[in-house]
XYZ file of C-alpha atoms in Angstrom:
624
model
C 0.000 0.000 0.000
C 1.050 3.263 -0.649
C 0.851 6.463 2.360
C -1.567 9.260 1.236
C -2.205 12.535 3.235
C -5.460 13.281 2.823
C -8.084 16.142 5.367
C -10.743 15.313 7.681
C -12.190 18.917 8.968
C -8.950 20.842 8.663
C -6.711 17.660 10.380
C -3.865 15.822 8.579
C -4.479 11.758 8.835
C -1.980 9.139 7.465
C -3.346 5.899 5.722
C -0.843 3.559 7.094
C 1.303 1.483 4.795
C 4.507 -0.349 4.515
C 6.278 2.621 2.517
C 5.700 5.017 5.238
C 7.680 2.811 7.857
C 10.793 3.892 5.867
C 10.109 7.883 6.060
C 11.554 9.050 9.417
C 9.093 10.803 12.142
C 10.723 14.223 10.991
C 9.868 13.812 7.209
C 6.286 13.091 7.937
C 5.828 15.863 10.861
C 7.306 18.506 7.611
C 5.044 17.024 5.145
C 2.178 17.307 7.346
C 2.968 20.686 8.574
C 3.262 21.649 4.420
C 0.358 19.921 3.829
C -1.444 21.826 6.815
C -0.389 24.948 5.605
C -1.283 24.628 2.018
C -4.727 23.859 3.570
C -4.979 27.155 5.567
C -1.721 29.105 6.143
C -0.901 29.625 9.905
C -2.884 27.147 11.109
C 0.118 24.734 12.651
C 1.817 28.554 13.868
C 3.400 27.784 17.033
C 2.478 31.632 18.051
C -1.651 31.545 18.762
C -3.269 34.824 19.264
C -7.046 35.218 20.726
C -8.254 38.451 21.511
C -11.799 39.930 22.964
C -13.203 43.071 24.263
C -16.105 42.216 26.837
C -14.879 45.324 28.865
C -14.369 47.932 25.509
C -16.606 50.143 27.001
C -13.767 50.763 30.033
C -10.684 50.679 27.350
C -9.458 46.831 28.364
C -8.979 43.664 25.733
C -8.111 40.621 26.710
C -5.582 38.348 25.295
C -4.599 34.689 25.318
C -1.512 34.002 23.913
C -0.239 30.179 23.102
C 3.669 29.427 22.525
C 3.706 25.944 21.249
C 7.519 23.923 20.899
C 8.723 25.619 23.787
C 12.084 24.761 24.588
C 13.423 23.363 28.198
C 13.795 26.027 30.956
C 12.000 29.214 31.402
C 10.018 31.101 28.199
C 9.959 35.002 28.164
C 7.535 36.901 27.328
C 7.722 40.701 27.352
C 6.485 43.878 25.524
C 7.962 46.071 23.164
C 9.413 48.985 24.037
C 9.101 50.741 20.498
C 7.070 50.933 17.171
C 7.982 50.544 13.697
C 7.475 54.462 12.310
C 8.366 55.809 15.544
C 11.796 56.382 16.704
C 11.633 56.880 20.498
C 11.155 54.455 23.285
C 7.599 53.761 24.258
C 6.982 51.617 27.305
C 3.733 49.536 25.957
C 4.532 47.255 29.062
C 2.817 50.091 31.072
C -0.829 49.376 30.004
C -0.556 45.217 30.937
C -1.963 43.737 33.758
C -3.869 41.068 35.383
C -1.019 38.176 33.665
C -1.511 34.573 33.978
C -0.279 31.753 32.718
C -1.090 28.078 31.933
C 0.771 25.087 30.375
C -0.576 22.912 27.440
C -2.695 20.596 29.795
C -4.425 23.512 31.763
C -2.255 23.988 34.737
C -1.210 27.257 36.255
C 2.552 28.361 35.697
C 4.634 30.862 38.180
C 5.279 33.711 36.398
C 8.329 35.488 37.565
C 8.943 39.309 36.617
C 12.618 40.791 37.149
C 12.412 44.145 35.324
C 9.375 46.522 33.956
C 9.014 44.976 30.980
C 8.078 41.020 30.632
C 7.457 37.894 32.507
C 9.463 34.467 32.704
C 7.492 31.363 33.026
C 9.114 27.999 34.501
C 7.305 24.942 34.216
C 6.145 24.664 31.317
C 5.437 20.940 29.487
C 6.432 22.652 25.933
C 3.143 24.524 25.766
C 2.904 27.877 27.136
C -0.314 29.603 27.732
C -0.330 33.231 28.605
C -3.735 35.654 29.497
C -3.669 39.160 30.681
C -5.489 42.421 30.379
C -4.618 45.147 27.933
C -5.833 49.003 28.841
C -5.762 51.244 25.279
C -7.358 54.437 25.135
C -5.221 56.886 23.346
C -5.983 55.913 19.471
C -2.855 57.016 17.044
C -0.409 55.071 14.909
C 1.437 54.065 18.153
C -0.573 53.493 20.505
C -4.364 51.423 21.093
C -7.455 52.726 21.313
C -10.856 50.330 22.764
C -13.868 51.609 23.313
C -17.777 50.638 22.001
C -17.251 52.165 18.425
C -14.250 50.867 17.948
C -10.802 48.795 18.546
C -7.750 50.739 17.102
C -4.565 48.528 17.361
C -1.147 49.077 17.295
C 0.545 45.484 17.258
C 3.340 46.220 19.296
C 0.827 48.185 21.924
C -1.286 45.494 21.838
C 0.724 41.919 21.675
C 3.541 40.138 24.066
C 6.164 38.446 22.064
C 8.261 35.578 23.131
C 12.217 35.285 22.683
C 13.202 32.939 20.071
C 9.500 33.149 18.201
C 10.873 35.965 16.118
C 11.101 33.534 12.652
C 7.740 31.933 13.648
C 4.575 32.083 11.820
C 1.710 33.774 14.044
C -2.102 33.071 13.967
C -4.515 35.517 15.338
C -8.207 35.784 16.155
C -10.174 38.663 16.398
C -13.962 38.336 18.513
C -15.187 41.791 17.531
C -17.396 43.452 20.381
C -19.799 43.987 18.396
C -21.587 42.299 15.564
C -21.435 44.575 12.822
C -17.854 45.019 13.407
C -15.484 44.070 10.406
C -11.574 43.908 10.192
C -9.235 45.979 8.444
C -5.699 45.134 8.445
C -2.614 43.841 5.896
C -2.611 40.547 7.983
C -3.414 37.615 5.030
C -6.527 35.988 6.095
C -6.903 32.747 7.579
C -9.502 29.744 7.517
C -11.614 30.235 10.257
C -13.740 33.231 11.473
C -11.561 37.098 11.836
C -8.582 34.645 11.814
C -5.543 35.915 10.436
C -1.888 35.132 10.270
C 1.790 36.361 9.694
C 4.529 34.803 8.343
C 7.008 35.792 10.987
C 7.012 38.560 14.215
C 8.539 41.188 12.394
C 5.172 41.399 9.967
C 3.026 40.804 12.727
C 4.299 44.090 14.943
C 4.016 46.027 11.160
C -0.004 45.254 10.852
C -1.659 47.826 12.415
C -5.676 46.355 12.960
C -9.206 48.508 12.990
C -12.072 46.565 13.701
C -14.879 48.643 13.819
C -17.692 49.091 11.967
C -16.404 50.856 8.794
C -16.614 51.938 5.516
C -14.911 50.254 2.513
C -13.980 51.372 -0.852
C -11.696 49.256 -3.075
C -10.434 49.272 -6.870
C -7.579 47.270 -8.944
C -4.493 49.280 -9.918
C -2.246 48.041 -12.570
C 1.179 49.070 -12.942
C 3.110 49.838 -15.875
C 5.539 46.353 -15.720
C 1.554 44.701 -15.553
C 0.740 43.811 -12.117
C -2.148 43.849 -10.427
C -3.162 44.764 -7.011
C -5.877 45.643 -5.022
C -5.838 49.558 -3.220
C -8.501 49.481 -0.205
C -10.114 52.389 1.837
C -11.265 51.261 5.118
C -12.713 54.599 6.582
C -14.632 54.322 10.081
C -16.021 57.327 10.234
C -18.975 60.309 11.433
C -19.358 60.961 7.376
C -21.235 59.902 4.694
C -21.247 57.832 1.754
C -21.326 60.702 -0.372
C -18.162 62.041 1.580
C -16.152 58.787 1.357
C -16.973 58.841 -2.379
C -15.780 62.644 -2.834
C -12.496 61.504 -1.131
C -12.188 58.043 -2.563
C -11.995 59.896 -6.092
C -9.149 62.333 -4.640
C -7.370 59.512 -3.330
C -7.392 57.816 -6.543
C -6.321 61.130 -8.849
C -3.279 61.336 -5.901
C -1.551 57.910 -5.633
C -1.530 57.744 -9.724
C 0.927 60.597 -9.442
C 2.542 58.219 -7.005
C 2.957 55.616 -9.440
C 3.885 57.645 -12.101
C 7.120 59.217 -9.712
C 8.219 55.385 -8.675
C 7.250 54.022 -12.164
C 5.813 51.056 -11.236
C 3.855 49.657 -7.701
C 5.788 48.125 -4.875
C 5.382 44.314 -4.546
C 2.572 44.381 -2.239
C 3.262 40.863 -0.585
C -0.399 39.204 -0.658
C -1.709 41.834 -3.509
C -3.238 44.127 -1.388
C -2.934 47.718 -0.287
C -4.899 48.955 2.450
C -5.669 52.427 4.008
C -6.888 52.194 7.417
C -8.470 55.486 8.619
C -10.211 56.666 11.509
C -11.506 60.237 11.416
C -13.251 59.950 14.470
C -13.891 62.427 17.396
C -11.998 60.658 19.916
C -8.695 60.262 18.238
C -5.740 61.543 18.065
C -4.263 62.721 15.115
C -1.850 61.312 13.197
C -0.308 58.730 10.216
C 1.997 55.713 10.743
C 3.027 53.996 7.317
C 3.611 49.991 7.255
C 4.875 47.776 4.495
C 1.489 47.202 2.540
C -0.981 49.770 4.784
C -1.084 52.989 6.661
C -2.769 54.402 10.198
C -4.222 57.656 9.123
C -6.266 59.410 11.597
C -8.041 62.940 12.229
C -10.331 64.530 14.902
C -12.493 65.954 12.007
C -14.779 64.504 9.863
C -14.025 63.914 6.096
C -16.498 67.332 5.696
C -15.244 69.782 8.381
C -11.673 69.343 7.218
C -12.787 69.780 3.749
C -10.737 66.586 2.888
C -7.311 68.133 4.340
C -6.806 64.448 5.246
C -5.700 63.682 2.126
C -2.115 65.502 2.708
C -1.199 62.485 5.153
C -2.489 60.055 3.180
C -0.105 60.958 0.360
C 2.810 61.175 2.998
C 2.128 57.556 4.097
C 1.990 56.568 0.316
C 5.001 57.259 -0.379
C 6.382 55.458 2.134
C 5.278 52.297 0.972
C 8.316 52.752 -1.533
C 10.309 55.389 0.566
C 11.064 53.575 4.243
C 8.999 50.378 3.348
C 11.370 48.962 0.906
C 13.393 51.665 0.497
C 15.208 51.157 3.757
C 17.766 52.953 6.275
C 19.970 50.054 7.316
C 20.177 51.170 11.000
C 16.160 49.945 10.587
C 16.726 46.766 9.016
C 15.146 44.267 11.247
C 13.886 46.371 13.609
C 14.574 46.068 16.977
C 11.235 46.036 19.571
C 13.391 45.679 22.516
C 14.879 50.142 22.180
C 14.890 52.536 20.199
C 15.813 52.479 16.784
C 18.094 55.385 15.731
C 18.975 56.416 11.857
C 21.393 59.423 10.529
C 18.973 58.738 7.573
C 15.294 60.299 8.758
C 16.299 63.598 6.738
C 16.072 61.283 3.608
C 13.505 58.689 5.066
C 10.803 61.167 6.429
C 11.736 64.617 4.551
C 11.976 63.400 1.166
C 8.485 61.902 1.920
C 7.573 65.206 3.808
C 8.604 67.081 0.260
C 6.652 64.625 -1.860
C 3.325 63.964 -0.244
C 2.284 67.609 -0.816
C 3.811 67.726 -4.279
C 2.043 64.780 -5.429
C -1.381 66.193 -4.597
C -0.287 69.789 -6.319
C 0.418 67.490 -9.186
C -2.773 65.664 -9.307
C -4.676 68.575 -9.585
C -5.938 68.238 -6.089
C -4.390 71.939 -4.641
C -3.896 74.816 -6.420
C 0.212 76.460 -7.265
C -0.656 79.074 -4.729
C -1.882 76.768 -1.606
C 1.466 74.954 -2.741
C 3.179 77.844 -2.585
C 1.970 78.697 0.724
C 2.585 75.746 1.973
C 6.513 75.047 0.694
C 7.399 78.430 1.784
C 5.850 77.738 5.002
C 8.315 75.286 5.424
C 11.085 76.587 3.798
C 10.554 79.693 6.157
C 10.512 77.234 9.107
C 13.916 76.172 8.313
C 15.764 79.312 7.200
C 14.684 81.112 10.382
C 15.192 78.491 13.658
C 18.564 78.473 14.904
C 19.091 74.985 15.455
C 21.111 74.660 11.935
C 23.687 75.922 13.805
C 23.723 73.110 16.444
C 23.890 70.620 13.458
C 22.928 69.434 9.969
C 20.169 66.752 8.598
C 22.168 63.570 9.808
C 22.715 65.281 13.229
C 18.998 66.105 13.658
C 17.630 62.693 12.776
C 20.010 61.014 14.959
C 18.051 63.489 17.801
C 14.711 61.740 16.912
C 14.534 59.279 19.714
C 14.265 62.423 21.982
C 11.509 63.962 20.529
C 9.225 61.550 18.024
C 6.430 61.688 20.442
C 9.623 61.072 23.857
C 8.035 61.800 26.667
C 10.072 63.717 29.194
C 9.314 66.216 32.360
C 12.468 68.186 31.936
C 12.710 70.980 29.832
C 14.708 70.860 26.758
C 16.169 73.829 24.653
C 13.970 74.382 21.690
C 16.488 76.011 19.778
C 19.140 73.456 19.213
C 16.640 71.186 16.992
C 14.725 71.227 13.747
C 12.500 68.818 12.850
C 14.106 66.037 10.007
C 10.581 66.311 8.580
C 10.907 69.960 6.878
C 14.771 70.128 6.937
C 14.751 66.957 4.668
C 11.878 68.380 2.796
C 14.215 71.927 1.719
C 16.986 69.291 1.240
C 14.836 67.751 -1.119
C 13.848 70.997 -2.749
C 17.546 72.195 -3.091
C 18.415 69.040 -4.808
C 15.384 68.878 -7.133
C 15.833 72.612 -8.372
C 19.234 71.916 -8.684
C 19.160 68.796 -10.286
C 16.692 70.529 -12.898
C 19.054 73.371 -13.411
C 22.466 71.415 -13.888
C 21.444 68.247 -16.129
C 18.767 68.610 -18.854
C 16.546 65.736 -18.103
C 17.282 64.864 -14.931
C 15.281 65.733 -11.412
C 14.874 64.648 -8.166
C 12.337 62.763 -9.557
C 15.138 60.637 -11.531
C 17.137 60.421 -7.998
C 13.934 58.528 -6.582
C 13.542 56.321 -9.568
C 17.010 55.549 -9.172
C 16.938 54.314 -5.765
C 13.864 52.658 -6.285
C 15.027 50.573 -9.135
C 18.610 49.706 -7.484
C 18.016 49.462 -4.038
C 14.617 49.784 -2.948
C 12.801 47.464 -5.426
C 15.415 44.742 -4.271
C 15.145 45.550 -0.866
C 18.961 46.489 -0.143
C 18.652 48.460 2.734
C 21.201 51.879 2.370
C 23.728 53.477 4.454
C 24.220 57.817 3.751
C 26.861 56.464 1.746
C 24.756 54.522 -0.531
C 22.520 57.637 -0.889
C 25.572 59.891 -1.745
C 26.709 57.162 -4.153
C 23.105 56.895 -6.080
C 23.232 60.812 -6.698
C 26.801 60.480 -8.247
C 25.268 57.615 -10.422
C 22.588 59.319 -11.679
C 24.173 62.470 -12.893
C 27.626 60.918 -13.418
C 28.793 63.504 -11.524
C 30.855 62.155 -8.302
C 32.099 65.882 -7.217
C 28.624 67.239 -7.203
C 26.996 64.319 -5.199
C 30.246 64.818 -2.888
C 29.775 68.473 -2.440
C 26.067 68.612 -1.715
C 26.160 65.533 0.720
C 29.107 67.958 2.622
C 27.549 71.071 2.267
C 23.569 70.101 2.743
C 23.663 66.341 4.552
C 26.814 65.886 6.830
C 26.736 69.739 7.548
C 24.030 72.378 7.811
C 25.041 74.740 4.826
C 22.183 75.176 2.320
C 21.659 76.590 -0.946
C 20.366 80.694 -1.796
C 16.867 79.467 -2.583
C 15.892 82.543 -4.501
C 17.818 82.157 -8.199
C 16.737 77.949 -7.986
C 13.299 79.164 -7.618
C 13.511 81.909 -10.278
C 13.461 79.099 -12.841
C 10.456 78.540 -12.285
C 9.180 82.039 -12.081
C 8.898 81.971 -8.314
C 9.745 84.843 -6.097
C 11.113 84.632 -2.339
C 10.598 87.456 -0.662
C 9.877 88.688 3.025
C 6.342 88.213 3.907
C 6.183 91.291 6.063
C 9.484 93.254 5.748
C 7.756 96.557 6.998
C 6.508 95.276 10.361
C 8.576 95.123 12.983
C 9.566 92.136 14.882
C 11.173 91.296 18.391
C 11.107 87.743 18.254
C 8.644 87.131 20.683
C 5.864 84.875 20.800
C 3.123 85.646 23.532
C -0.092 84.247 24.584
C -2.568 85.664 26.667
C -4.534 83.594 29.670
C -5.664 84.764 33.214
C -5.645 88.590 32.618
C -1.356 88.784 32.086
C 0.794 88.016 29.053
C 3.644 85.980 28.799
C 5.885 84.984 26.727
C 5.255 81.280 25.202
C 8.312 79.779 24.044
C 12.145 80.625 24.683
C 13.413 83.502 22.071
C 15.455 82.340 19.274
C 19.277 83.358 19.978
C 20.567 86.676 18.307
C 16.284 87.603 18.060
C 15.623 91.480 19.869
C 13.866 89.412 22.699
C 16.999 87.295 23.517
C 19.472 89.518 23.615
C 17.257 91.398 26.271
C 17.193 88.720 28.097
C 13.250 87.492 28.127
C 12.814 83.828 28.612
C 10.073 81.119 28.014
C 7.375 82.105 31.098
C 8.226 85.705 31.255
C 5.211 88.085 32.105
C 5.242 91.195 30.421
C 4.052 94.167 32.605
C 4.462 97.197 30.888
C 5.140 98.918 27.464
C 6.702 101.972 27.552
C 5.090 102.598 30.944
C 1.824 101.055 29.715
C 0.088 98.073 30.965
C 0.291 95.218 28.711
C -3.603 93.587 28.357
C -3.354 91.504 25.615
C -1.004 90.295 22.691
C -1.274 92.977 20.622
C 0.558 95.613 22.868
C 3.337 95.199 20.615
C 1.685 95.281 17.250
C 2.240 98.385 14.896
C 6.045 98.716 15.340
C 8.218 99.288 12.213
C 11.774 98.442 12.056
C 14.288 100.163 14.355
C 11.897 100.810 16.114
C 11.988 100.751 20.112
C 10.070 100.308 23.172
C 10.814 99.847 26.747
C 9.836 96.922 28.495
C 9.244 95.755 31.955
C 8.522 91.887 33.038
C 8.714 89.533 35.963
C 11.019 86.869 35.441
C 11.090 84.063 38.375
C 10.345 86.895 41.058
C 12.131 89.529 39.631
C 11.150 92.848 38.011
C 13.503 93.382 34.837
C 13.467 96.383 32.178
C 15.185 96.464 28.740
C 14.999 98.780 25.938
C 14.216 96.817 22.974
C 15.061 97.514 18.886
C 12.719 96.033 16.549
C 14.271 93.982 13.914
C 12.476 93.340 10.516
C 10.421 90.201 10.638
C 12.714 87.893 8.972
C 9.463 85.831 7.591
C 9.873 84.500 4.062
C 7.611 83.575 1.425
C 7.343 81.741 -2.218
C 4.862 83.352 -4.842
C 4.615 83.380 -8.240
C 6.665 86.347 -9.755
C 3.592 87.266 -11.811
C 1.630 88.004 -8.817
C 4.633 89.686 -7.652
C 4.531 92.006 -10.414
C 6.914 90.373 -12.736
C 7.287 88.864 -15.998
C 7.306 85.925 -16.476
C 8.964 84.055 -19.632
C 7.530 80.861 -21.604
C 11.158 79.359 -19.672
C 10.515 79.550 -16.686
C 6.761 78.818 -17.113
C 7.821 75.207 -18.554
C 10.027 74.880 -15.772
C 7.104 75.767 -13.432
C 4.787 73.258 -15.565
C 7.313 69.970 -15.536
C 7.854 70.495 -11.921
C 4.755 71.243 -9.663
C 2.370 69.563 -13.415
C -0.166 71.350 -15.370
């Protein structure tokens, strides 16, 4: 007789037989476990998942989770300490409680805890079982969020992990709390009811899960080389249908332009691409890319922001190429256990930052002045703070595990950093204009593509090296790509803006060169004034000596009631003012500075001509 594996309700059986007497216990145990998992994929995971929310309306889940093949001696279990996306240590450990444990046959294991942030459990007969309570109430891309409408998860917030389980498959079930709740996540689905799975821990903690009852719109996308995929909108939301539909076709003109930058659609692993939204009143907001979906969510409703969501749905898009697969090595696998630093965020997050708008000016979806606005915004933003002289791009993203949502009850000076988000955004806009300016034909658009097609599409994570070398490539121009990695990445030196945006008939100019300006930003509260944040070094205010928490009590021998008391000033001008600092009455004479304020228009509206040059420049940069 011959041995044939056959199913009886999901379980392997072997017809015995003479031939299978020769096949050794190990052969048979891997061709049952492939046979198994051709049946329903996860099913023989040695990681089991089960989680419920009969307490959502007071912010707990519980969980069960099931190590199976546990070696001899003590398994631990613990919780991560940070987030893929985020940079900074978050203690998820904090929000656990009420942890048991169990072996295979049902009998209670010791758990012993040493340090803040797992469990060890001795005992065991191979099988450990492991229950506990999970609080989540702040709902972003990091963190969890349970309550009646919905559960908002954030893997890492969510799930214990096991040492030595980080290769193994995972299973997970889902029992919504209520009926009409669905499931929205990049987890492949598994047989059974809300049963997924993941091929290893590393996906797992990247598969960020809404189960609420939401909103879906989906559509096929085919790329250029001819593959298909499947984008998804899962939107729980105050809206209506009419709304999702207004911002479904938005979406859909947007991520096009997306596909026409990279040329061609990551390999979305199991054909799927899925926005996961929550525009809901309790949240917080936010947007947290992972390798085929995104965490998007917003306070407002699709209406009331007039569909402003759409700006951080087209960041997260492009990280699916940009971060995803596109990859900082110092990320590469990432490390739940601290936080994970990278000299690369200025290219990882502000290339992105520069894009996301740009994409949406391109699909037609903002106008060239609300682009404008908003790139001189941030090009103002990074001209005028005085942390570039603490430090270039590399130096500030290597400062992002003190400040990407760090929590910390000291004060910190707020003038020795700039955020990696807009300084690698006017990075990115010095290079493109550049790029455009030195080699016919080439942009930062060809830079992307580049990377895309030599390291990200193969999945070679990059060192700055690697991105220094991929700009020498693609202009074949090693002393440029040398020079602007010096001048713009490894220091803080950066480019005179005004003649790169000329070519495009763009004007930079003060916003407000006639008013005068001490630096100072105040807020009003209680009946005084004071001053908000620490003056920027070498401002009016600073060299007078006013600091963050100053109350103002006079101008020029006036009482100061509100924030206007120094409005109307002109340059060179001067006042006298008189404040309590920490208990103690100070007075300085103060000279009014121009307010160093920038902006980008178009030279048109600025009164200028512009040629049919510059205008084509304009056109093959920010589209028709």
């Amino acid at each position: 007789m011959r041995t044939i594996w056959t199913t009886t309700a999901g379980m392997l059986v072997l017809m015995a037989g003479s031939p299978a007497a020769a096949q050794t216990a190990g052969d048979l145990a891997a061709a049952a476990l492939r046979a198994q998992q051709a049946q329903d994929p996860g099913a023989a995971a040695p990681v089991q998942y089960d989680v419920s929310f009969p307490n959502a309306v007071h912010h707990e889940a519980q969980v069960t989770a099931t190590f199976r093949g546990v070696p001899a001696g003590p398994l631990r279990v613990q919780m991560a300490r940070s987030s893929p996306g985020r940079y900074a240590i978050h203690e998820f450990a904090k929000n656990v409680y009420a942890v048991s444990a169990k072996d295979g046959r049902g009998r209670p294991l010791a758990l012993t805890r040493t340090d803040p942030y797992g469990w060890s459990v001795a005992g065991h007969d191979g099988t450990v079982v492991v229950t506990y309570t999970l609080f989540g109430d702040w709902g972003d891309g990091t963190y969890a969020q349970i309550d009646t409408t919905h559960a908002h998860l954030n893997m890492p917030a969510t799930f214990l992990w096991a040492t030595g389980y980080d290769d193994k498959a995972i299973r997970v079930r889902f029992r919504p709390y209520d009926p009409k709740w669905r499931i929205a996540t990049q987890l492949p689905a598994a047989k059974g009811t809300d049963t997924y799975w993941a091929p290893n821990l590393q996906y797992f903690m990247d598969s960020p899960t809404e189960i609420s009852d939401f909103a879906t719109r989906e559509w096929p996308v085919t790329d250029p080389t001819g593959k298909r995929y499947v984008v998804r909108l899962a939107v729980h939301h105050t809206g209506t249908d009419a709304d999702l539909d207004t911002y479904t076709a938005k979406v859909k003109r947007v991520i096009a332009q997306h596909y026409r930058l990279f040329g061609r659609a990551p390999r979305y692993d199991y054909g799927t691409y899925t926005f996961i939204a929550d525009y809901m009143p309790q949240i917080a907001g936010d947007g947290m890319e992972h390798r085929n979906s995104t965490i998007i969510t917003d306070k407002r409703s699709l209406a009331d922001a007039k569909f402003a969501q759409i700006n951080t749905l087209s960041h997260e898009f492009v990280h699916s190429w940009n971060v995803e697969r596109l990859r900082p090595a110092e990320l590469e696998p990432f490390d739940f256990t601290r936080a994970n630093p990278t000299p690369s965020l200025w290219f990882a997050e502000g290339f992105t930052q520069y894009y996301g708008p740009l994409m949406i000016r391109r699909a037609g979806e903002m106008s060239v002045d609300a682009y404008l606005a908003s790139l001189g915004g941030t090009l103002d933003y990074v001209l005028n703070r005085a942390g570039r002289r603490y430090g270039g791009p590399e130096e500030m993203s290597l400062r992002a595990p003190f400040v990407d949502a760090a929590k910390a009850i000291d004060q910190t000076n707020p003038n020795i950093f700039i955020s990696y988000y807009p300084y690698g955004a006017v990075v990115a806009l010095a290079l493109d204009l550049q790029l455009r300016q030195r080699y016919p034909g080439l942009s930062l658009d060809s830079y992307m593509r580049h990377l895309w097609e030599t390291r990200g599409d193969t999945e070679r994570p990059y060192t700055p090296a690697d991105l220094e070398r991929g700009l020498a490539e693609v202009t074949r121009d090693p002393a440029f790509a040398k020079a602007f990695f010096d001048a713009s990445v490894h220091a803080s030196g950066l480019p005179d803006y005004a003649p790169l945006l000329a070519q495009a008939g763009l004007t930079l100019r003060p916003a407000d060169a006639a008013s005068g300006w001490l630096g100072l930003n105040l807020q009003a509260g209680g009946g005084t004034v004071t001053v908000a944040e620490a003056p920027a070094p070498g401002t009016p205010a600073y060299l007078a000596g006013l600091e963050r928490g100053d109350t103002l009590l006079s101008v020029d021998g006036k009482p100061v009631g509100d924030t206007a008391a120094l409005d109307g000033h002109k340059p060179n001008d001067r006042v006298t003012l008189r404040w309590m600092q920490r208990g103690n009455q100070r007075e300085a004479t103060l000279r009014f500075a121009a307010d160093p304020t920038v902006e980008i228009v178009r030279s048109e509206t600025a009164g200028a001509t512009v040629t049919p040059r510059q205008l084509a420049f304009r056109k093959a940069w920010l589209g028709e």
